[in-house]
PDB file of C-alpha atoms in Angstrom:
ATOM      1  CA  MET A 297      53.232  95.933 115.039  1.00 95.00           C
ATOM      2  CA  ASN A 298      55.695  98.563 114.676  1.00 97.00           C
ATOM      3  CA  LEU A 299      58.905  99.931 116.234  1.00 97.00           C
ATOM      4  CA  ASN A 300      56.818 102.440 118.290  1.00 96.00           C
ATOM      5  CA  ASP A 301      54.778  99.616 119.667  1.00 97.00           C
ATOM      6  CA  ILE A 302      57.958  97.763 120.844  1.00 97.00           C
ATOM      7  CA  LEU A 303      59.314 101.060 122.131  1.00 96.00           C
ATOM      8  CA  GLN A 304      56.307 101.876 124.233  1.00 96.00           C
ATOM      9  CA  LYS A 305      55.775  98.218 125.647  1.00 97.00           C
ATOM     10  CA  SER A 306      59.401  97.982 126.610  1.00 95.00           C
ATOM     11  CA  LYS A 307      59.409 101.142 128.519  1.00 93.00           C
ATOM     12  CA  GLN A 308      56.215  99.910 130.235  1.00 93.00           C
ATOM     13  CA  ILE A 309      57.909  96.820 131.382  1.00 93.00           C
ATOM     14  CA  LEU A 310      61.037  98.612 132.441  1.00 90.00           C
ATOM     15  CA  GLY A 311      58.989 100.853 134.525  1.00 89.00           C
ATOM     16  CA  GLU A 312      56.980  98.100 136.081  1.00 88.00           C
ATOM     17  CA  ILE A 313      60.361  96.181 137.168  1.00 85.00           C
ATOM     18  CA  ASN A 314      62.095  99.499 138.125  1.00 75.00           C
ATOM     19  CA  LEU A 315      64.791  99.220 135.575  1.00 67.00           C
ATOM     20  CA  LEU A 316      63.609 102.587 133.875  1.00 62.00           C
ATOM     21  CA  SER A 317      65.820 104.811 136.032  1.00 56.00           C
ATOM     22  CA  GLU A 318      68.859 107.250 135.766  1.00 47.00           C
ATOM     23  CA  SER A 319      71.076 104.349 136.818  1.00 50.00           C
ATOM     24  CA  THR A 320      69.963 102.349 133.619  1.00 49.00           C
ATOM     25  CA  VAL A 321      70.960 105.295 131.548  1.00 45.00           C
ATOM     26  CA  SER A 322      74.179 106.185 133.249  1.00 45.00           C
ATOM     27  CA  ASN A 323      75.447 102.508 133.350  1.00 53.00           C
ATOM     28  CA  ASN A 324      75.005 101.983 129.579  1.00 54.00           C
ATOM     29  CA  ALA A 325      75.734 105.702 128.503  1.00 55.00           C
ATOM     30  CA  LEU A 326      72.781 105.614 126.143  1.00 65.00           C
ATOM     31  CA  PRO A 327      69.349 107.046 126.355  1.00 82.00           C
ATOM     32  CA  ILE A 328      66.707 104.491 127.288  1.00 86.00           C
ATOM     33  CA  GLU A 329      65.021 104.457 123.810  1.00 89.00           C
ATOM     34  CA  ASN A 330      68.430 104.140 122.201  1.00 89.00           C
ATOM     35  CA  LEU A 331      69.101 101.186 124.533  1.00 89.00           C
ATOM     36  CA  ILE A 332      65.908  99.670 123.700  1.00 93.00           C
ATOM     37  CA  LEU A 333      66.638  99.916 119.880  1.00 94.00           C
ATOM     38  CA  SER A 334      70.152  98.451 120.365  1.00 93.00           C
ATOM     39  CA  PHE A 335      68.583  95.179 121.404  1.00 95.00           C
ATOM     40  CA  CYS A 336      65.531  94.923 119.204  1.00 96.00           C
ATOM     41  CA  ASP A 337      67.149  92.951 116.244  1.00 96.00           C
ATOM     42  CA  GLN A 338      68.572  90.543 118.736  1.00 96.00           C
ATOM     43  CA  ALA A 339      65.242  90.115 120.675  1.00 98.00           C
ATOM     44  CA  ILE A 340      62.909  89.778 117.586  1.00 98.00           C
ATOM     45  CA  GLU A 341      65.262  86.879 115.950  1.00 97.00           C
ATOM     46  CA  GLU A 342      65.421  85.101 119.421  1.00 97.00           C
ATOM     47  CA  VAL A 343      61.612  85.347 119.791  1.00 98.00           C
ATOM     48  CA  LEU A 344      61.024  84.157 116.244  1.00 98.00           C
ATOM     49  CA  LEU A 345      63.289  81.022 116.823  1.00 97.00           C
ATOM     50  CA  LYS A 346      61.050  80.045 119.912  1.00 97.00           C
ATOM     51  CA  VAL A 347      57.473  80.617 119.183  1.00 97.00           C
ATOM     52  CA  PRO A 348      54.981  78.194 117.432  1.00 96.00           C
ATOM     53  CA  ILE A 349      55.055  78.009 113.779  1.00 96.00           C
ATOM     54  CA  TYR A 350      51.535  79.420 113.551  1.00 96.00           C
ATOM     55  CA  CYS A 351      52.769  82.626 114.963  1.00 97.00           C
ATOM     56  CA  LEU A 352      55.250  83.370 112.194  1.00 97.00           C
ATOM     57  CA  ASN A 353      54.637  85.203 108.988  1.00 96.00           C
ATOM     58  CA  LEU A 354      56.312  82.667 106.422  1.00 97.00           C
ATOM     59  CA  SER A 355      57.431  83.441 102.981  1.00 97.00           C
ATOM     60  CA  GLU A 356      57.993  81.205  99.882  1.00 98.00           C
ATOM     61  CA  ILE A 357      61.436  79.948  99.430  1.00 98.00           C
ATOM     62  CA  PRO A 358      62.135  80.972  95.755  1.00 97.00           C
ATOM     63  CA  ASN A 359      64.438  77.949  94.763  1.00 97.00           C
ATOM     64  CA  ASP A 360      63.389  74.605  93.653  1.00 97.00           C
ATOM     65  CA  PRO A 361      64.504  71.305  95.069  1.00 98.00           C
ATOM     66  CA  VAL A 362      67.656  69.872  93.702  1.00 97.00           C
ATOM     67  CA  LYS A 363      67.463  65.969  93.739  1.00 96.00           C
ATOM     68  CA  ASN A 364      70.232  63.541  94.489  1.00 95.00           C
ATOM     69  CA  GLN A 365      70.014  59.873  92.857  1.00 92.00           C
ATOM     70  CA  ASP A 366      69.267  58.287  96.207  1.00 94.00           C
ATOM     71  CA  GLY A 367      65.924  59.984  96.987  1.00 95.00           C
ATOM     72  CA  SER A 368      67.440  62.758  99.055  1.00 97.00           C
ATOM     73  CA  GLY A 369      67.797  66.416  97.955  1.00 97.00           C
ATOM     74  CA  TYR A 370      68.375  69.915  98.977  1.00 98.00           C
ATOM     75  CA  ILE A 371      66.912  73.414  98.606  1.00 98.00           C
ATOM     76  CA  GLU A 372      69.024  76.421  98.494  1.00 97.00           C
ATOM     77  CA  LEU A 373      68.141  79.302 100.944  1.00 97.00           C
ATOM     78  CA  PRO A 374      67.658  82.993 100.659  1.00 97.00           C
ATOM     79  CA  ASP A 375      70.310  85.322 102.374  1.00 95.00           C
ATOM     80  CA  ASP A 376      67.568  86.630 104.744  1.00 95.00           C
ATOM     81  CA  PHE A 377      66.658  83.264 106.015  1.00 96.00           C
ATOM     82  CA  ILE A 378      66.530  82.506 109.786  1.00 95.00           C
ATOM     83  CA  PRO A 379      66.248  78.885 110.977  1.00 94.00           C
ATOM     84  CA  ARG A 380      62.557  78.439 110.824  1.00 97.00           C
ATOM     85  CA  ALA A 381      60.925  76.599 107.937  1.00 97.00           C
ATOM     86  CA  VAL A 382      58.125  74.320 106.687  1.00 98.00           C
ATOM     87  CA  ILE A 383      59.041  71.832 104.181  1.00 98.00           C
ATOM     88  CA  GLN A 384      56.789  69.022 102.479  1.00 98.00           C
ATOM     89  CA  MET A 385      57.791  67.337  99.305  1.00 98.00           C
ATOM     90  CA  GLU A 386      55.122  65.674  96.974  1.00 97.00           C
ATOM     91  CA  GLY A 387      54.929  62.090  98.259  1.00 97.00           C
ATOM     92  CA  TRP A 388      55.649  62.631 101.907  1.00 98.00           C
ATOM     93  CA  GLN A 389      52.819  61.966 104.353  1.00 97.00           C
ATOM     94  CA  ARG A 390      53.425  64.920 106.566  1.00 97.00           C
ATOM     95  CA  GLU A 391      55.273  68.335 106.663  1.00 97.00           C
ATOM     96  CA  VAL A 392      58.511  68.994 108.521  1.00 98.00           C
ATOM     97  CA  ASN A 393      58.352  72.169 110.633  1.00 96.00           C
ATOM     98  CA  GLN A 394      61.325  71.385 112.990  1.00 95.00           C
ATOM     99  CA  ILE A 395      64.567  71.536 111.093  1.00 96.00           C
ATOM    100  CA  ILE A 396      67.678  69.988 112.659  1.00 97.00           C
ATOM    101  CA  LYS A 397      71.241  71.218 112.374  1.00 95.00           C
ATOM    102  CA  GLU A 398      74.223  69.560 111.170  1.00 95.00           C
ATOM    103  CA  GLU A 399      75.645  68.721 114.653  1.00 95.00           C
ATOM    104  CA  ASN A 400      72.514  67.003 115.682  1.00 97.00           C
ATOM    105  CA  PRO A 401      73.211  63.108 115.894  1.00 96.00           C
ATOM    106  CA  ILE A 402      70.231  62.323 113.807  1.00 97.00           C
ATOM    107  CA  TYR A 403      71.978  63.940 110.972  1.00 97.00           C
ATOM    108  CA  LYS A 404      74.481  61.206 110.689  1.00 96.00           C
ATOM    109  CA  GLN A 405      71.781  58.649 110.329  1.00 97.00           C
ATOM    110  CA  GLN A 406      70.488  60.405 107.225  1.00 97.00           C
ATOM    111  CA  LYS A 407      73.694  59.193 105.430  1.00 93.00           C
ATOM    112  CA  ASN A 408      72.547  55.614 105.566  1.00 94.00           C
ATOM    113  CA  PRO A 409      69.555  54.638 103.575  1.00 92.00           C
ATOM    114  CA  ALA A 410      68.492  52.135 106.212  1.00 93.00           C
ATOM    115  CA  THR A 411      68.211  54.845 108.920  1.00 96.00           C
ATOM    116  CA  ARG A 412      67.349  57.951 107.136  1.00 96.00           C
ATOM    117  CA  GLY A 413      63.968  59.498 107.057  1.00 96.00           C
ATOM    118  CA  GLY A 414      61.484  58.502 104.516  1.00 96.00           C
ATOM    119  CA  THR A 415      57.991  59.430 103.410  1.00 97.00           C
ATOM    120  CA  VAL A 416      56.450  58.725 106.884  1.00 97.00           C
ATOM    121  CA  LYS A 417      58.953  60.458 108.901  1.00 97.00           C
ATOM    122  CA  PRO A 418      60.762  62.817 106.737  1.00 98.00           C
ATOM    123  CA  VAL A 419      63.933  64.695 108.260  1.00 98.00           C
ATOM    124  CA  CYS A 420      65.180  68.239 107.015  1.00 98.00           C
ATOM    125  CA  VAL A 421      68.630  69.365 108.168  1.00 98.00           C
ATOM    126  CA  LEU A 422      69.841  73.006 107.949  1.00 97.00           C
ATOM    127  CA  CYS A 423      73.504  72.935 106.441  1.00 96.00           C
ATOM    128  CA  LYS A 424      76.042  75.358 105.331  1.00 92.00           C
ATOM    129  CA  ARG A 425      77.681  74.916 101.760  1.00 88.00           C
ATOM    130  CA  GLY A 426      80.041  77.503 101.041  1.00 84.00           C
ATOM    131  CA  LYS A 427      78.536  80.805 101.603  1.00 83.00           C
ATOM    132  CA  LYS A 428      75.034  79.616 101.035  1.00 89.00           C
ATOM    133  CA  GLY A 429      72.731  77.937 103.351  1.00 95.00           C
ATOM    134  CA  ILE A 430      70.634  74.916 102.210  1.00 98.00           C
ATOM    135  CA  ILE A 431      68.046  72.590 103.651  1.00 98.00           C
ATOM    136  CA  GLU A 432      68.845  68.890 102.998  1.00 98.00           C
ATOM    137  CA  TYR A 433      65.779  66.627 102.981  1.00 98.00           C
ATOM    138  CA  TYR A 434      65.471  62.937 103.514  1.00 97.00           C
ATOM    139  CA  SER A 435      63.777  61.319 101.636  1.00 95.00           C
ATOM    140  CA  LEU A 436      61.772  60.133  98.723  1.00 96.00           C
ATOM    141  CA  PRO A 437      61.965  56.580  97.028  1.00 95.00           C
ATOM    142  CA  PRO A 438      65.072  56.702  94.711  1.00 93.00           C
ATOM    143  CA  LYS A 439      62.673  55.831  91.853  1.00 93.00           C
ATOM    144  CA  VAL A 440      60.940  59.249  92.062  1.00 95.00           C
ATOM    145  CA  ARG A 441      62.278  61.010  89.065  1.00 93.00           C
ATOM    146  CA  ILE A 442      61.005  64.499  89.661  1.00 96.00           C
ATOM    147  CA  HIS A 443      61.292  66.086  93.098  1.00 97.00           C
ATOM    148  CA  THR A 444      58.460  68.698  93.771  1.00 98.00           C
ATOM    149  CA  ALA A 445      57.966  70.632  96.928  1.00 98.00           C
ATOM    150  CA  LYS A 446      54.370  70.885  97.789  1.00 97.00           C
ATOM    151  CA  THR A 447      55.305  73.404 100.744  1.00 98.00           C
ATOM    152  CA  LYS A 448      58.594  75.244 101.075  1.00 98.00           C
ATOM    153  CA  LEU A 449      58.216  78.298 103.299  1.00 98.00           C
ATOM    154  CA  TYR A 450      60.612  80.180 105.573  1.00 98.00           C
ATOM    155  CA  GLN A 451      60.797  82.770 108.169  1.00 97.00           C
ATOM    156  CA  LYS A 452      62.652  86.073 106.727  1.00 96.00           C
ATOM    157  CA  LYS A 453      65.004  87.995 109.002  1.00 96.00           C
ATOM    158  CA  ILE A 454      63.141  91.186 110.001  1.00 95.00           C
ATOM    159  CA  SER A 455      64.672  94.171 108.729  1.00 89.00           C
ATOM    160  CA  ILE A 456      64.193  97.439 111.082  1.00 92.00           C
ATOM    161  CA  ASP A 457      64.427 100.859 109.573  1.00 92.00           C
ATOM    162  CA  LYS A 458      64.862 102.916 112.774  1.00 90.00           C
ATOM    163  CA  SER A 459      64.086 106.018 110.842  1.00 91.00           C
ATOM    164  CA  LYS A 460      60.565 104.668 110.313  1.00 94.00           C
ATOM    165  CA  PRO A 461      59.203 103.838 113.748  1.00 94.00           C
ATOM    166  CA  THR A 462      55.621 103.504 112.419  1.00 95.00           C
ATOM    167  CA  GLU A 463      56.310 101.033 109.418  1.00 95.00           C
ATOM    168  CA  ASN A 464      54.815  97.570 109.669  1.00 95.00           C
ATOM    169  CA  LEU A 465      57.242  94.955 110.788  1.00 95.00           C
ATOM    170  CA  THR A 466      55.203  91.974 109.537  1.00 94.00           C
ATOM    171  CA  LEU A 467      55.270  90.415 113.026  1.00 96.00           C
ATOM    172  CA  ASP A 468      52.241  88.706 114.589  1.00 96.00           C
ATOM    173  CA  ASN A 469      50.892  91.320 117.178  1.00 97.00           C
ATOM    174  CA  ARG A 470      50.768  88.337 119.681  1.00 97.00           C
ATOM    175  CA  LEU A 471      54.686  88.463 119.818  1.00 98.00           C
ATOM    176  CA  LEU A 472      54.853  92.056 121.081  1.00 98.00           C
ATOM    177  CA  ILE A 473      54.969  91.124 124.897  1.00 97.00           C
ATOM    178  CA  SER A 474      57.557  88.404 124.268  1.00 98.00           C
ATOM    179  CA  ILE A 475      59.698  90.556 122.196  1.00 98.00           C
ATOM    180  CA  SER A 476      59.571  93.605 124.835  1.00 97.00           C
ATOM    181  CA  TYR A 477      60.278  91.194 127.679  1.00 97.00           C
ATOM    182  CA  THR A 478      63.342  89.919 125.790  1.00 97.00           C
ATOM    183  CA  ILE A 479      64.570  93.404 125.175  1.00 96.00           C
ATOM    184  CA  CYS A 480      64.344  94.036 128.764  1.00 94.00           C
ATOM    185  CA  LYS A 481      66.030  91.001 129.679  1.00 94.00           C
ATOM    186  CA  TYR A 482      69.164  92.030 127.458  1.00 93.00           C
ATOM    187  CA  ILE A 483      69.102  95.586 129.187  1.00 90.00           C
ATOM    188  CA  ASN A 484      69.026  93.916 132.694  1.00 89.00           C
ATOM    189  CA  LEU A 485      71.855  91.739 131.692  1.00 88.00           C
ATOM    190  CA  SER A 486      73.823  94.664 130.720  1.00 83.00           C
ATOM    191  CA  ILE A 487      73.192  96.053 134.344  1.00 78.00           C
ATOM    192  CA  GLY A 488      73.860  92.695 135.919  1.00 75.00           C
ATOM    193  CA  ASP A 489      70.812  91.704 138.232  1.00 77.00           C
ATOM    194  CA  PRO A 490      70.444  87.812 137.986  1.00 80.00           C
ATOM    195  CA  ASN A 491      67.076  87.849 140.159  1.00 85.00           C
ATOM    196  CA  ILE A 492      65.355  90.064 137.352  1.00 88.00           C
ATOM    197  CA  SER A 493      66.815  88.264 134.698  1.00 86.00           C
ATOM    198  CA  ASN A 494      65.292  85.000 135.995  1.00 90.00           C
ATOM    199  CA  PHE A 495      62.024  86.690 136.467  1.00 92.00           C
ATOM    200  CA  LEU A 496      62.113  88.100 132.793  1.00 94.00           C
ATOM    201  CA  GLU A 497      63.058  84.655 131.489  1.00 95.00           C
ATOM    202  CA  GLY A 498      60.118  83.116 133.137  1.00 95.00           C
ATOM    203  CA  GLU A 499      57.689  85.658 131.858  1.00 96.00           C
ATOM    204  CA  ILE A 500      59.152  85.160 128.289  1.00 97.00           C
ATOM    205  CA  THR A 501      58.656  81.592 128.656  1.00 97.00           C
ATOM    206  CA  LYS A 502      55.082  81.906 130.214  1.00 96.00           C
ATOM    207  CA  ASN A 503      54.015  84.224 127.199  1.00 96.00           C
ATOM    208  CA  ILE A 504      55.337  82.007 124.571  1.00 97.00           C
ATOM    209  CA  LEU A 505      53.495  78.969 126.082  1.00 96.00           C
ATOM    210  CA  SER A 506      50.323  80.849 126.038  1.00 96.00           C
ATOM    211  CA  LEU A 507      50.414  81.594 122.338  1.00 94.00           C
TER     212      LEU A 507
END
């Protein structure tokens, strides 16, 4: 998938729902292609946060786990991380691919050894420490001396060079429709028609469920 693919599919959808018109351009003071491009980054990230993990093109987290003395630990994240990851420590019985955030009530349970995750139902939490993001993991038995990650993958933020419309974006081709519908949703929101917004949201949901 490349930027041209997204532009063409978005224009096709806009034409089908009668948003590709002079009023669209005049209300936003932007040519239609520039309007589509202005929402590309936002739409891609939104879709990447919603789709099944097998639709992502994951990369290795370069940093190794840092162990705490109680069996928990953390992994420092790259700057281009978006909140999708797959973590499995050596000794866990399963991987974690749903990372919770600090505000989730389950996070408080991780601070108590009696209620935290373990090797059967491990828990990973996305946290902010200073300017860096980390994933805290819970947990391994305290007697485990070396913490080794069997799997530590993450989704990179997609960087779009708008001067290279045919450059491969390392996105699964199955995501093209969802991304394009999401762009059209944002264009519609800038115009302000709630009926079309609801229709587009429904189409996005249906497409993601079909993946």
